[in-house]
Every structure is written in structure tokens, then in C-alpha cells.
């Protein structure tokens, strides 16, 4: 009698999706997150974020998504588009970006800041800057009953719990000088990408830029606390848009139409990213956000922006 061996049928398994990669990292996120944010909540929010992220189907390297989410977890920021966001750059990598709201949250959570204001100044505003006035170096009044005009400066001013005021003021030329050195803006000017936040969200980028500068003067309880760590991530080497097609000239300013909800989520179910070869990176000799050289590790205590004289009763910021 002849027996016939039966081989088990081959089971076709789909390659893991971005959602699968994200779920597998839950234990690692739990290690990085602060106590008040659960790993489950963080992963749920991140899943929603990637489902609504433009060009999610163009992700080539799933490891970039995991790295971006890990950075957000380490900073203690939720990827909800308000505290922090995910974007896909023109190389197909996922990038994590802390938002202004998230940075302000970390500043107050540090326990070192009593008040912090980061604002854009416009032509019709009443604005004065007195660097030598330790008690009140910046005065800013806004009349919302009329048009404020074009922006001409941006500032950040912080009152410290320990006493004293730290401030930084930049004019538009200062901000745009940093913008012009950014990789994303240069790619936009060269028609390599369709848009950049420096075009669609200049005020937000300007506020981040001046916040990056003032963060160097803010006190820190550790060498790498969440606030300073998140501030160091401020840069704009990314784009919200895909690369321009050959021969296509991007508009001077592009405001994208509202995204159709659910479209990206449907795509996400079958997204199987492919790994891309990493591009060599060079270490800059200056801060890409502020233009300051890296050898200025400690603030000069004689700098008029850092005053040891605390605010007096009745003083306003």
C-alpha cells in the first residue's frame, strides 16, 4: 500500500504595515513616556496621526516612523497635531515636529517658568524693546479692532520662578536669514518641492525660531530635560508636500485644500513601506534654527537678556 505525504499548505502572509510596526513598539514607548501619558493612549493618538498624515502612502522607511514616534514619546508630547505632528518629507521619511503649543506645555511643566509669551509683532501694534530695562524689556500692545499690518519682528519673553526675566527679539530680516539657510526653503526656491512651512506658516516658523533662541537661556534641572530636548528638534528640513513634477513650477504661495478624512486611513491598511538607503549627513558648524555657532554652550550671565533682578510688584510683562 502506497502512502502519499501531504505537505502543509503555504500560508500567504501580508507584509507588516505601518500600523503593525507602531503596535510592536508599544513596550518601548512605555519606557520613554512620562508617567501621566499611557503607552496605549500614545499609540492610539499616533495611529490617528499617521492615518491623517499627507503622503503617508509614500513612506519608504518604516524605521523613520518608529524613530519619529520615539522622539515624541521621549519629549512627552502627544501626536495630535497640536502638541506635535508627523510629516512625510520629500525623501519618503517620516519626521516628528513639536508644535508651539507643545513647547509651551513643556516650558510650564519644567517648573522653572512662571510665564512665557512668544508673539509676532505687526506694523500697527504698539511695541517697544528696551534691552537695558531689566524689569520690563518688552512692551507689546495689540488693537484687534483694526488690521494689524505686516509682521516686522518676533519675540519671546519668560519670567522665571526663581526671579528675573529672559527675553529675545528678532526682526524679520533676522528670521528670514535663518529661513534662507534651511534646506527645505532652498529646495522650494529651486522648484524641487511644492511647498514649505516657511511659505504657508511663516508666523509659526518665526515663533519657533525665536523660541529656539530663548531656550538656550532658560534654566534646566538636568543636562537633557524635555524642554531643551524638544527645542533642539526645531528645524524645517521637511515639507508638507511631495516633490514637484519635472518641469512643474510651484506657486509662490500654496494653501492646500482640506484633506478628505478616511482616505489616508484606507490607504494605511495596505501600506508596506520599503527601506530606502540612508543619505550621508554632514554636521553643520552652526545652529540651523538660530544661526548661532555651537561653541556657545553657556549663556553669558552679563547678557542683558538674562537679568537677575526679579520683577517688582505691579510690573507687567
JSON list of N, CA and C in Angstrom, two decimals, residues 13-87:
[
{"chain": "A", "resi": 13, "resn": "UNK", "atom": "N", "xyz": [1.23, 35.45, 3.93]},
{"chain": "A", "resi": 13, "resn": "UNK", "atom": "CA", "xyz": [1.15, 36.46, 4.96]},
{"chain": "A", "resi": 13, "resn": "UNK", "atom": "C", "xyz": [1.49, 37.82, 4.37]},
{"chain": "A", "resi": 14, "resn": "UNK", "atom": "N", "xyz": [0.66, 38.77, 4.70]},
{"chain": "A", "resi": 14, "resn": "UNK", "atom": "CA", "xyz": [0.91, 40.12, 4.20]},
{"chain": "A", "resi": 14, "resn": "UNK", "atom": "C", "xyz": [2.07, 40.74, 4.97]},
{"chain": "A", "resi": 15, "resn": "UNK", "atom": "N", "xyz": [2.89, 41.50, 4.29]},
{"chain": "A", "resi": 15, "resn": "UNK", "atom": "CA", "xyz": [3.98, 42.20, 4.99]},
{"chain": "A", "resi": 15, "resn": "UNK", "atom": "C", "xyz": [3.40, 43.15, 6.02]},
{"chain": "A", "resi": 16, "resn": "UNK", "atom": "N", "xyz": [4.13, 43.43, 7.09]},
{"chain": "A", "resi": 16, "resn": "UNK", "atom": "CA", "xyz": [3.61, 44.32, 8.14]},
{"chain": "A", "resi": 16, "resn": "UNK", "atom": "C", "xyz": [3.38, 45.73, 7.61]},
{"chain": "A", "resi": 17, "resn": "UNK", "atom": "N", "xyz": [2.32, 46.34, 8.07]},
{"chain": "A", "resi": 17, "resn": "UNK", "atom": "CA", "xyz": [2.01, 47.72, 7.70]},
{"chain": "A", "resi": 17, "resn": "UNK", "atom": "C", "xyz": [2.61, 48.68, 8.72]},
{"chain": "A", "resi": 18, "resn": "UNK", "atom": "N", "xyz": [2.49, 49.96, 8.46]},
{"chain": "A", "resi": 18, "resn": "UNK", "atom": "CA", "xyz": [2.96, 50.95, 9.41]},
{"chain": "A", "resi": 18, "resn": "UNK", "atom": "C", "xyz": [2.26, 50.80, 10.75]},
{"chain": "A", "resi": 19, "resn": "UNK", "atom": "N", "xyz": [0.99, 50.47, 10.72]},
{"chain": "A", "resi": 19, "resn": "UNK", "atom": "CA", "xyz": [0.22, 50.27, 11.96]},
{"chain": "A", "resi": 19, "resn": "UNK", "atom": "C", "xyz": [0.79, 49.10, 12.76]},
{"chain": "A", "resi": 20, "resn": "UNK", "atom": "N", "xyz": [1.18, 48.03, 12.04]},
{"chain": "A", "resi": 20, "resn": "UNK", "atom": "CA", "xyz": [1.77, 46.87, 12.72]},
{"chain": "A", "resi": 20, "resn": "UNK", "atom": "C", "xyz": [3.10, 47.25, 13.37]},
{"chain": "A", "resi": 21, "resn": "UNK", "atom": "N", "xyz": [3.92, 48.01, 12.64]},
{"chain": "A", "resi": 21, "resn": "UNK", "atom": "CA", "xyz": [5.21, 48.44, 13.19]},
{"chain": "A", "resi": 21, "resn": "UNK", "atom": "C", "xyz": [4.99, 49.28, 14.44]},
{"chain": "A", "resi": 22, "resn": "UNK", "atom": "N", "xyz": [3.98, 50.14, 14.41]},
{"chain": "A", "resi": 22, "resn": "UNK", "atom": "CA", "xyz": [3.71, 51.02, 15.53]},
{"chain": "A", "resi": 22, "resn": "UNK", "atom": "C", "xyz": [3.27, 50.23, 16.76]},
{"chain": "A", "resi": 23, "resn": "UNK", "atom": "N", "xyz": [2.39, 49.25, 16.57]},
{"chain": "A", "resi": 23, "resn": "UNK", "atom": "CA", "xyz": [1.92, 48.44, 17.68]},
{"chain": "A", "resi": 23, "resn": "UNK", "atom": "C", "xyz": [3.05, 47.65, 18.33]},
{"chain": "A", "resi": 24, "resn": "UNK", "atom": "N", "xyz": [4.00, 47.20, 17.51]},
{"chain": "A", "resi": 24, "resn": "UNK", "atom": "CA", "xyz": [5.10, 46.41, 18.04]},
{"chain": "A", "resi": 24, "resn": "UNK", "atom": "C", "xyz": [6.03, 47.21, 18.94]},
{"chain": "A", "resi": 25, "resn": "UNK", "atom": "N", "xyz": [5.96, 48.54, 18.83]},
{"chain": "A", "resi": 25, "resn": "UNK", "atom": "CA", "xyz": [6.84, 49.40, 19.61]},
{"chain": "A", "resi": 25, "resn": "UNK", "atom": "C", "xyz": [6.21, 49.87, 20.93]},
{"chain": "A", "resi": 26, "resn": "UNK", "atom": "N", "xyz": [5.02, 49.40, 21.24]},
{"chain": "A", "resi": 26, "resn": "UNK", "atom": "CA", "xyz": [4.33, 49.85, 22.45]},
{"chain": "A", "resi": 26, "resn": "UNK", "atom": "C", "xyz": [5.19, 49.71, 23.71]},
{"chain": "A", "resi": 27, "resn": "UNK", "atom": "N", "xyz": [5.87, 48.57, 23.92]},
{"chain": "A", "resi": 27, "resn": "UNK", "atom": "CA", "xyz": [6.71, 48.45, 25.13]},
{"chain": "A", "resi": 27, "resn": "UNK", "atom": "C", "xyz": [7.82, 49.50, 25.19]},
{"chain": "A", "resi": 28, "resn": "UNK", "atom": "N", "xyz": [8.40, 49.83, 24.03]},
{"chain": "A", "resi": 28, "resn": "UNK", "atom": "CA", "xyz": [9.47, 50.84, 24.01]},
{"chain": "A", "resi": 28, "resn": "UNK", "atom": "C", "xyz": [8.92, 52.23, 24.31]},
{"chain": "A", "resi": 29, "resn": "UNK", "atom": "N", "xyz": [7.75, 52.53, 23.77]},
{"chain": "A", "resi": 29, "resn": "UNK", "atom": "CA", "xyz": [7.12, 53.82, 24.05]},
{"chain": "A", "resi": 29, "resn": "UNK", "atom": "C", "xyz": [6.84, 53.95, 25.55]},
{"chain": "A", "resi": 30, "resn": "UNK", "atom": "N", "xyz": [6.42, 52.86, 26.17]},
{"chain": "A", "resi": 30, "resn": "UNK", "atom": "CA", "xyz": [6.10, 52.88, 27.60]},
{"chain": "A", "resi": 30, "resn": "UNK", "atom": "C", "xyz": [7.32, 53.26, 28.42]},
{"chain": "A", "resi": 31, "resn": "UNK", "atom": "N", "xyz": [8.49, 52.81, 28.01]},
{"chain": "A", "resi": 31, "resn": "UNK", "atom": "CA", "xyz": [9.72, 53.14, 28.72]},
{"chain": "A", "resi": 31, "resn": "UNK", "atom": "C", "xyz": [10.08, 54.63, 28.59]},
{"chain": "A", "resi": 32, "resn": "UNK", "atom": "N", "xyz": [9.78, 55.20, 27.42]},
{"chain": "A", "resi": 32, "resn": "UNK", "atom": "CA", "xyz": [10.18, 56.58, 27.14]},
{"chain": "A", "resi": 32, "resn": "UNK", "atom": "C", "xyz": [9.19, 57.61, 27.65]},
{"chain": "A", "resi": 33, "resn": "UNK", "atom": "N", "xyz": [7.91, 57.27, 27.74]},
{"chain": "A", "resi": 33, "resn": "UNK", "atom": "CA", "xyz": [6.87, 58.23, 28.08]},
{"chain": "A", "resi": 33, "resn": "UNK", "atom": "C", "xyz": [6.91, 58.64, 29.56]},
{"chain": "A", "resi": 34, "resn": "UNK", "atom": "N", "xyz": [6.51, 59.90, 29.86]},
{"chain": "A", "resi": 34, "resn": "UNK", "atom": "CA", "xyz": [6.35, 60.31, 31.26]},
{"chain": "A", "resi": 34, "resn": "UNK", "atom": "C", "xyz": [5.16, 59.59, 31.87]},
{"chain": "A", "resi": 35, "resn": "UNK", "atom": "N", "xyz": [5.09, 59.60, 33.20]},
{"chain": "A", "resi": 35, "resn": "UNK", "atom": "CA", "xyz": [4.08, 58.82, 33.90]},
{"chain": "A", "resi": 35, "resn": "UNK", "atom": "C", "xyz": [2.65, 59.20, 33.59]},
{"chain": "A", "resi": 36, "resn": "UNK", "atom": "N", "xyz": [2.38, 60.46, 33.23]},
{"chain": "A", "resi": 36, "resn": "UNK", "atom": "CA", "xyz": [1.00, 60.90, 33.03]},
{"chain": "A", "resi": 36, "resn": "UNK", "atom": "C", "xyz": [0.45, 60.55, 31.64]},
{"chain": "A", "resi": 37, "resn": "UNK", "atom": "N", "xyz": [1.27, 59.95, 30.78]},
{"chain": "A", "resi": 37, "resn": "UNK", "atom": "CA", "xyz": [0.80, 59.53, 29.45]},
{"chain": "A", "resi": 37, "resn": "UNK", "atom": "C", "xyz": [0.99, 58.02, 29.32]},
{"chain": "A", "resi": 38, "resn": "UNK", "atom": "N", "xyz": [-0.11, 57.29, 29.12]},
{"chain": "A", "resi": 38, "resn": "UNK", "atom": "CA", "xyz": [0.00, 55.85, 28.96]},
{"chain": "A", "resi": 38, "resn": "UNK", "atom": "C", "xyz": [0.44, 55.49, 27.55]},
{"chain": "A", "resi": 39, "resn": "UNK", "atom": "N", "xyz": [1.10, 54.35, 27.42]},
{"chain": "A", "resi": 39, "resn": "UNK", "atom": "CA", "xyz": [1.57, 53.90, 26.11]},
{"chain": "A", "resi": 39, "resn": "UNK", "atom": "C", "xyz": [0.39, 53.63, 25.17]},
{"chain": "A", "resi": 40, "resn": "UNK", "atom": "N", "xyz": [-0.70, 53.10, 25.73]},
{"chain": "A", "resi": 40, "resn": "UNK", "atom": "CA", "xyz": [-1.87, 52.80, 24.91]},
{"chain": "A", "resi": 40, "resn": "UNK", "atom": "C", "xyz": [-2.47, 54.08, 24.32]},
{"chain": "A", "resi": 41, "resn": "UNK", "atom": "N", "xyz": [-2.56, 55.12, 25.15]},
{"chain": "A", "resi": 41, "resn": "UNK", "atom": "CA", "xyz": [-3.08, 56.39, 24.65]},
{"chain": "A", "resi": 41, "resn": "UNK", "atom": "C", "xyz": [-2.16, 56.98, 23.58]},
{"chain": "A", "resi": 42, "resn": "UNK", "atom": "N", "xyz": [-0.88, 56.91, 23.83]},
{"chain": "A", "resi": 42, "resn": "UNK", "atom": "CA", "xyz": [0.09, 57.45, 22.87]},
{"chain": "A", "resi": 42, "resn": "UNK", "atom": "C", "xyz": [-0.01, 56.73, 21.53]},
{"chain": "A", "resi": 43, "resn": "UNK", "atom": "N", "xyz": [-0.11, 55.40, 21.55]},
{"chain": "A", "resi": 43, "resn": "UNK", "atom": "CA", "xyz": [-0.18, 54.63, 20.31]},
{"chain": "A", "resi": 43, "resn": "UNK", "atom": "C", "xyz": [-1.48, 54.92, 19.57]},
{"chain": "A", "resi": 44, "resn": "UNK", "atom": "N", "xyz": [-2.60, 55.02, 20.29]},
{"chain": "A", "resi": 44, "resn": "UNK", "atom": "CA", "xyz": [-3.88, 55.34, 19.64]},
{"chain": "A", "resi": 44, "resn": "UNK", "atom": "C", "xyz": [-3.80, 56.69, 18.93]},
{"chain": "A", "resi": 45, "resn": "UNK", "atom": "N", "xyz": [-3.23, 57.68, 19.61]},
{"chain": "A", "resi": 45, "resn": "UNK", "atom": "CA", "xyz": [-3.12, 59.00, 19.00]},
{"chain": "A", "resi": 45, "resn": "UNK", "atom": "C", "xyz": [-2.17, 58.97, 17.81]},
{"chain": "A", "resi": 46, "resn": "UNK", "atom": "N", "xyz": [-1.08, 58.23, 17.92]},
{"chain": "A", "resi": 46, "resn": "UNK", "atom": "CA", "xyz": [-0.13, 58.13, 16.81]},
{"chain": "A", "resi": 46, "resn": "UNK", "atom": "C", "xyz": [-0.76, 57.43, 15.61]},
{"chain": "A", "resi": 47, "resn": "UNK", "atom": "N", "xyz": [-1.59, 56.42, 15.85]},
{"chain": "A", "resi": 47, "resn": "UNK", "atom": "CA", "xyz": [-2.28, 55.74, 14.75]},
{"chain": "A", "resi": 47, "resn": "UNK", "atom": "C", "xyz": [-3.21, 56.70, 14.01]},
{"chain": "A", "resi": 48, "resn": "UNK", "atom": "N", "xyz": [-3.91, 57.52, 14.76]},
{"chain": "A", "resi": 48, "resn": "UNK", "atom": "CA", "xyz": [-4.78, 58.52, 14.14]},
{"chain": "A", "resi": 48, "resn": "UNK", "atom": "C", "xyz": [-3.94, 59.53, 13.37]},
{"chain": "A", "resi": 49, "resn": "UNK", "atom": "N", "xyz": [-2.80, 59.90, 13.94]},
{"chain": "A", "resi": 49, "resn": "UNK", "atom": "CA", "xyz": [-1.94, 60.89, 13.28]},
{"chain": "A", "resi": 49, "resn": "UNK", "atom": "C", "xyz": [-1.43, 60.39, 11.94]},
{"chain": "A", "resi": 50, "resn": "UNK", "atom": "N", "xyz": [-0.96, 59.15, 11.89]},
{"chain": "A", "resi": 50, "resn": "UNK", "atom": "CA", "xyz": [-0.42, 58.65, 10.62]},
{"chain": "A", "resi": 50, "resn": "UNK", "atom": "C", "xyz": [-1.54, 58.41, 9.61]},
{"chain": "A", "resi": 51, "resn": "UNK", "atom": "N", "xyz": [-2.75, 58.10, 10.11]},
{"chain": "A", "resi": 51, "resn": "UNK", "atom": "CA", "xyz": [-3.87, 57.91, 9.19]},
{"chain": "A", "resi": 51, "resn": "UNK", "atom": "C", "xyz": [-4.27, 59.21, 8.51]},
{"chain": "A", "resi": 52, "resn": "UNK", "atom": "N", "xyz": [-4.01, 60.35, 9.18]},
{"chain": "A", "resi": 52, "resn": "UNK", "atom": "CA", "xyz": [-4.38, 61.65, 8.63]},
{"chain": "A", "resi": 52, "resn": "UNK", "atom": "C", "xyz": [-3.18, 62.41, 8.07]},
{"chain": "A", "resi": 53, "resn": "UNK", "atom": "N", "xyz": [-2.03, 61.78, 8.05]},
{"chain": "A", "resi": 53, "resn": "UNK", "atom": "CA", "xyz": [-0.83, 62.46, 7.56]},
{"chain": "A", "resi": 53, "resn": "UNK", "atom": "C", "xyz": [-0.77, 62.41, 6.04]},
{"chain": "A", "resi": 54, "resn": "UNK", "atom": "N", "xyz": [-0.57, 63.57, 5.45]},
{"chain": "A", "resi": 54, "resn": "UNK", "atom": "CA", "xyz": [-0.48, 63.66, 4.00]},
{"chain": "A", "resi": 54, "resn": "UNK", "atom": "C", "xyz": [0.71, 62.86, 3.48]},
{"chain": "A", "resi": 55, "resn": "UNK", "atom": "N", "xyz": [0.51, 62.18, 2.35]},
{"chain": "A", "resi": 55, "resn": "UNK", "atom": "CA", "xyz": [1.56, 61.39, 1.68]},
{"chain": "A", "resi": 55, "resn": "UNK", "atom": "C", "xyz": [2.05, 60.21, 2.50]},
{"chain": "A", "resi": 56, "resn": "UNK", "atom": "N", "xyz": [1.20, 59.68, 3.39]},
{"chain": "A", "resi": 56, "resn": "UNK", "atom": "CA", "xyz": [1.60, 58.54, 4.20]},
{"chain": "A", "resi": 56, "resn": "UNK", "atom": "C", "xyz": [1.89, 57.31, 3.33]},
{"chain": "A", "resi": 57, "resn": "UNK", "atom": "N", "xyz": [1.24, 57.24, 2.17]},
{"chain": "A", "resi": 57, "resn": "UNK", "atom": "CA", "xyz": [1.47, 56.11, 1.27]},
{"chain": "A", "resi": 57, "resn": "UNK", "atom": "C", "xyz": [2.82, 56.17, 0.57]},
{"chain": "A", "resi": 58, "resn": "UNK", "atom": "N", "xyz": [3.54, 57.28, 0.74]},
{"chain": "A", "resi": 58, "resn": "UNK", "atom": "CA", "xyz": [4.84, 57.43, 0.10]},
{"chain": "A", "resi": 58, "resn": "UNK", "atom": "C", "xyz": [6.01, 57.16, 1.05]},
{"chain": "A", "resi": 59, "resn": "UNK", "atom": "N", "xyz": [5.69, 56.66, 2.25]},
{"chain": "A", "resi": 59, "resn": "UNK", "atom": "CA", "xyz": [6.74, 56.36, 3.21]},
{"chain": "A", "resi": 59, "resn": "UNK", "atom": "C", "xyz": [7.57, 55.18, 2.70]},
{"chain": "A", "resi": 60, "resn": "UNK", "atom": "N", "xyz": [8.88, 55.35, 2.66]},
{"chain": "A", "resi": 60, "resn": "UNK", "atom": "CA", "xyz": [9.78, 54.31, 2.17]},
{"chain": "A", "resi": 60, "resn": "UNK", "atom": "C", "xyz": [10.46, 53.56, 3.31]},
{"chain": "A", "resi": 61, "resn": "UNK", "atom": "N", "xyz": [10.63, 54.21, 4.43]},
{"chain": "A", "resi": 61, "resn": "UNK", "atom": "CA", "xyz": [11.37, 53.60, 5.53]},
{"chain": "A", "resi": 61, "resn": "UNK", "atom": "C", "xyz": [10.53, 53.59, 6.80]},
{"chain": "A", "resi": 62, "resn": "UNK", "atom": "N", "xyz": [9.99, 52.41, 7.19]},
{"chain": "A", "resi": 62, "resn": "UNK", "atom": "CA", "xyz": [9.15, 52.36, 8.40]},
{"chain": "A", "resi": 62, "resn": "UNK", "atom": "C", "xyz": [9.93, 52.71, 9.66]},
{"chain": "A", "resi": 63, "resn": "UNK", "atom": "N", "xyz": [11.24, 52.51, 9.64]},
{"chain": "A", "resi": 63, "resn": "UNK", "atom": "CA", "xyz": [12.05, 52.83, 10.81]},
{"chain": "A", "resi": 63, "resn": "UNK", "atom": "C", "xyz": [12.01, 54.33, 11.11]},
{"chain": "A", "resi": 64, "resn": "UNK", "atom": "N", "xyz": [11.81, 55.16, 10.08]},
{"chain": "A", "resi": 64, "resn": "UNK", "atom": "CA", "xyz": [11.74, 56.60, 10.32]},
{"chain": "A", "resi": 64, "resn": "UNK", "atom": "C", "xyz": [10.48, 56.95, 11.10]},
{"chain": "A", "resi": 65, "resn": "UNK", "atom": "N", "xyz": [9.39, 56.20, 10.88]},
{"chain": "A", "resi": 65, "resn": "UNK", "atom": "CA", "xyz": [8.16, 56.41, 11.65]},
{"chain": "A", "resi": 65, "resn": "UNK", "atom": "C", "xyz": [8.39, 56.06, 13.12]},
{"chain": "A", "resi": 66, "resn": "UNK", "atom": "N", "xyz": [9.02, 54.92, 13.36]},
{"chain": "A", "resi": 66, "resn": "UNK", "atom": "CA", "xyz": [9.27, 54.49, 14.73]},
{"chain": "A", "resi": 66, "resn": "UNK", "atom": "C", "xyz": [10.21, 55.47, 15.44]},
{"chain": "A", "resi": 67, "resn": "UNK", "atom": "N", "xyz": [11.22, 55.96, 14.72]},
{"chain": "A", "resi": 67, "resn": "UNK", "atom": "CA", "xyz": [12.14, 56.92, 15.31]},
{"chain": "A", "resi": 67, "resn": "UNK", "atom": "C", "xyz": [11.43, 58.22, 15.65]},
{"chain": "A", "resi": 68, "resn": "UNK", "atom": "N", "xyz": [10.54, 58.68, 14.75]},
{"chain": "A", "resi": 68, "resn": "UNK", "atom": "CA", "xyz": [9.80, 59.92, 14.98]},
{"chain": "A", "resi": 68, "resn": "UNK", "atom": "C", "xyz": [8.88, 59.79, 16.20]},
{"chain": "A", "resi": 69, "resn": "UNK", "atom": "N", "xyz": [8.18, 58.65, 16.30]},
{"chain": "A", "resi": 69, "resn": "UNK", "atom": "CA", "xyz": [7.28, 58.45, 17.43]},
{"chain": "A", "resi": 69, "resn": "UNK", "atom": "C", "xyz": [8.05, 58.31, 18.74]},
{"chain": "A", "resi": 70, "resn": "UNK", "atom": "N", "xyz": [9.22, 57.69, 18.68]},
{"chain": "A", "resi": 70, "resn": "UNK", "atom": "CA", "xyz": [10.04, 57.53, 19.88]},
{"chain": "A", "resi": 70, "resn": "UNK", "atom": "C", "xyz": [10.51, 58.89, 20.39]},
{"chain": "A", "resi": 71, "resn": "UNK", "atom": "N", "xyz": [10.86, 59.79, 19.47]},
{"chain": "A", "resi": 71, "resn": "UNK", "atom": "CA", "xyz": [11.27, 61.15, 19.87]},
{"chain": "A", "resi": 71, "resn": "UNK", "atom": "C", "xyz": [10.11, 61.88, 20.55]},
{"chain": "A", "resi": 72, "resn": "UNK", "atom": "N", "xyz": [8.92, 61.74, 19.99]},
{"chain": "A", "resi": 72, "resn": "UNK", "atom": "CA", "xyz": [7.75, 62.39, 20.59]},
{"chain": "A", "resi": 72, "resn": "UNK", "atom": "C", "xyz": [7.49, 61.84, 21.98]},
{"chain": "A", "resi": 73, "resn": "UNK", "atom": "N", "xyz": [7.62, 60.51, 22.14]},
{"chain": "A", "resi": 73, "resn": "UNK", "atom": "CA", "xyz": [7.42, 59.89, 23.45]},
{"chain": "A", "resi": 73, "resn": "UNK", "atom": "C", "xyz": [8.45, 60.38, 24.45]},
{"chain": "A", "resi": 74, "resn": "UNK", "atom": "N", "xyz": [9.70, 60.48, 24.02]},
{"chain": "A", "resi": 74, "resn": "UNK", "atom": "CA", "xyz": [10.78, 60.95, 24.91]},
{"chain": "A", "resi": 74, "resn": "UNK", "atom": "C", "xyz": [10.53, 62.40, 25.35]},
{"chain": "A", "resi": 75, "resn": "UNK", "atom": "N", "xyz": [9.95, 63.21, 24.46]},
{"chain": "A", "resi": 75, "resn": "UNK", "atom": "CA", "xyz": [9.65, 64.60, 24.81]},
{"chain": "A", "resi": 75, "resn": "UNK", "atom": "C", "xyz": [8.37, 64.73, 25.62]},
{"chain": "A", "resi": 76, "resn": "UNK", "atom": "N", "xyz": [7.57, 63.67, 25.66]},
{"chain": "A", "resi": 76, "resn": "UNK", "atom": "CA", "xyz": [6.31, 63.72, 26.41]},
{"chain": "A", "resi": 76, "resn": "UNK", "atom": "C", "xyz": [5.22, 64.49, 25.69]},
{"chain": "A", "resi": 77, "resn": "UNK", "atom": "N", "xyz": [5.24, 64.46, 24.35]},
{"chain": "A", "resi": 77, "resn": "UNK", "atom": "CA", "xyz": [4.24, 65.18, 23.56]},
{"chain": "A", "resi": 77, "resn": "UNK", "atom": "C", "xyz": [3.37, 64.21, 22.78]},
{"chain": "A", "resi": 78, "resn": "UNK", "atom": "N", "xyz": [2.07, 64.49, 22.74]},
{"chain": "A", "resi": 78, "resn": "UNK", "atom": "CA", "xyz": [1.11, 63.67, 22.01]},
{"chain": "A", "resi": 78, "resn": "UNK", "atom": "C", "xyz": [1.06, 64.11, 20.55]},
{"chain": "A", "resi": 79, "resn": "UNK", "atom": "N", "xyz": [1.01, 63.16, 19.64]},
{"chain": "A", "resi": 79, "resn": "UNK", "atom": "CA", "xyz": [1.00, 63.45, 18.20]},
{"chain": "A", "resi": 79, "resn": "UNK", "atom": "C", "xyz": [-0.43, 63.73, 17.73]},
{"chain": "A", "resi": 80, "resn": "UNK", "atom": "N", "xyz": [-0.99, 64.82, 18.24]},
{"chain": "A", "resi": 80, "resn": "UNK", "atom": "CA", "xyz": [-2.38, 65.15, 17.92]},
{"chain": "A", "resi": 80, "resn": "UNK", "atom": "C", "xyz": [-2.49, 66.34, 16.97]},
{"chain": "A", "resi": 81, "resn": "UNK", "atom": "N", "xyz": [-1.37, 66.82, 16.42]},
{"chain": "A", "resi": 81, "resn": "UNK", "atom": "CA", "xyz": [-1.40, 67.96, 15.52]},
{"chain": "A", "resi": 81, "resn": "UNK", "atom": "C", "xyz": [-1.41, 69.29, 16.25]},
{"chain": "A", "resi": 82, "resn": "UNK", "atom": "N", "xyz": [-1.54, 69.26, 17.57]},
{"chain": "A", "resi": 82, "resn": "UNK", "atom": "CA", "xyz": [-1.49, 70.49, 18.37]},
{"chain": "A", "resi": 82, "resn": "UNK", "atom": "C", "xyz": [-0.22, 70.55, 19.21]},
{"chain": "A", "resi": 83, "resn": "UNK", "atom": "N", "xyz": [0.06, 69.47, 19.93]},
{"chain": "A", "resi": 83, "resn": "UNK", "atom": "CA", "xyz": [1.30, 69.42, 20.69]},
{"chain": "A", "resi": 83, "resn": "UNK", "atom": "C", "xyz": [2.47, 69.04, 19.79]},
{"chain": "A", "resi": 84, "resn": "UNK", "atom": "N", "xyz": [2.22, 68.12, 18.89]},
{"chain": "A", "resi": 84, "resn": "UNK", "atom": "CA", "xyz": [3.27, 67.65, 17.97]},
{"chain": "A", "resi": 84, "resn": "UNK", "atom": "C", "xyz": [2.60, 67.05, 16.74]},
{"chain": "A", "resi": 85, "resn": "UNK", "atom": "N", "xyz": [3.38, 66.90, 15.68]},
{"chain": "A", "resi": 85, "resn": "UNK", "atom": "CA", "xyz": [2.82, 66.39, 14.42]},
{"chain": "A", "resi": 85, "resn": "UNK", "atom": "C", "xyz": [3.82, 65.51, 13.70]},
{"chain": "A", "resi": 86, "resn": "UNK", "atom": "N", "xyz": [3.31, 64.68, 12.81]},
{"chain": "A", "resi": 86, "resn": "UNK", "atom": "CA", "xyz": [4.14, 63.88, 11.92]},
{"chain": "A", "resi": 86, "resn": "UNK", "atom": "C", "xyz": [4.00, 64.43, 10.51]},
{"chain": "A", "resi": 87, "resn": "UNK", "atom": "N", "xyz": [5.10, 64.47, 9.77]},
{"chain": "A", "resi": 87, "resn": "UNK", "atom": "CA", "xyz": [5.06, 64.86, 8.37]},
{"chain": "A", "resi": 87, "resn": "UNK", "atom": "C", "xyz": [5.94, 63.90, 7.58]}
]
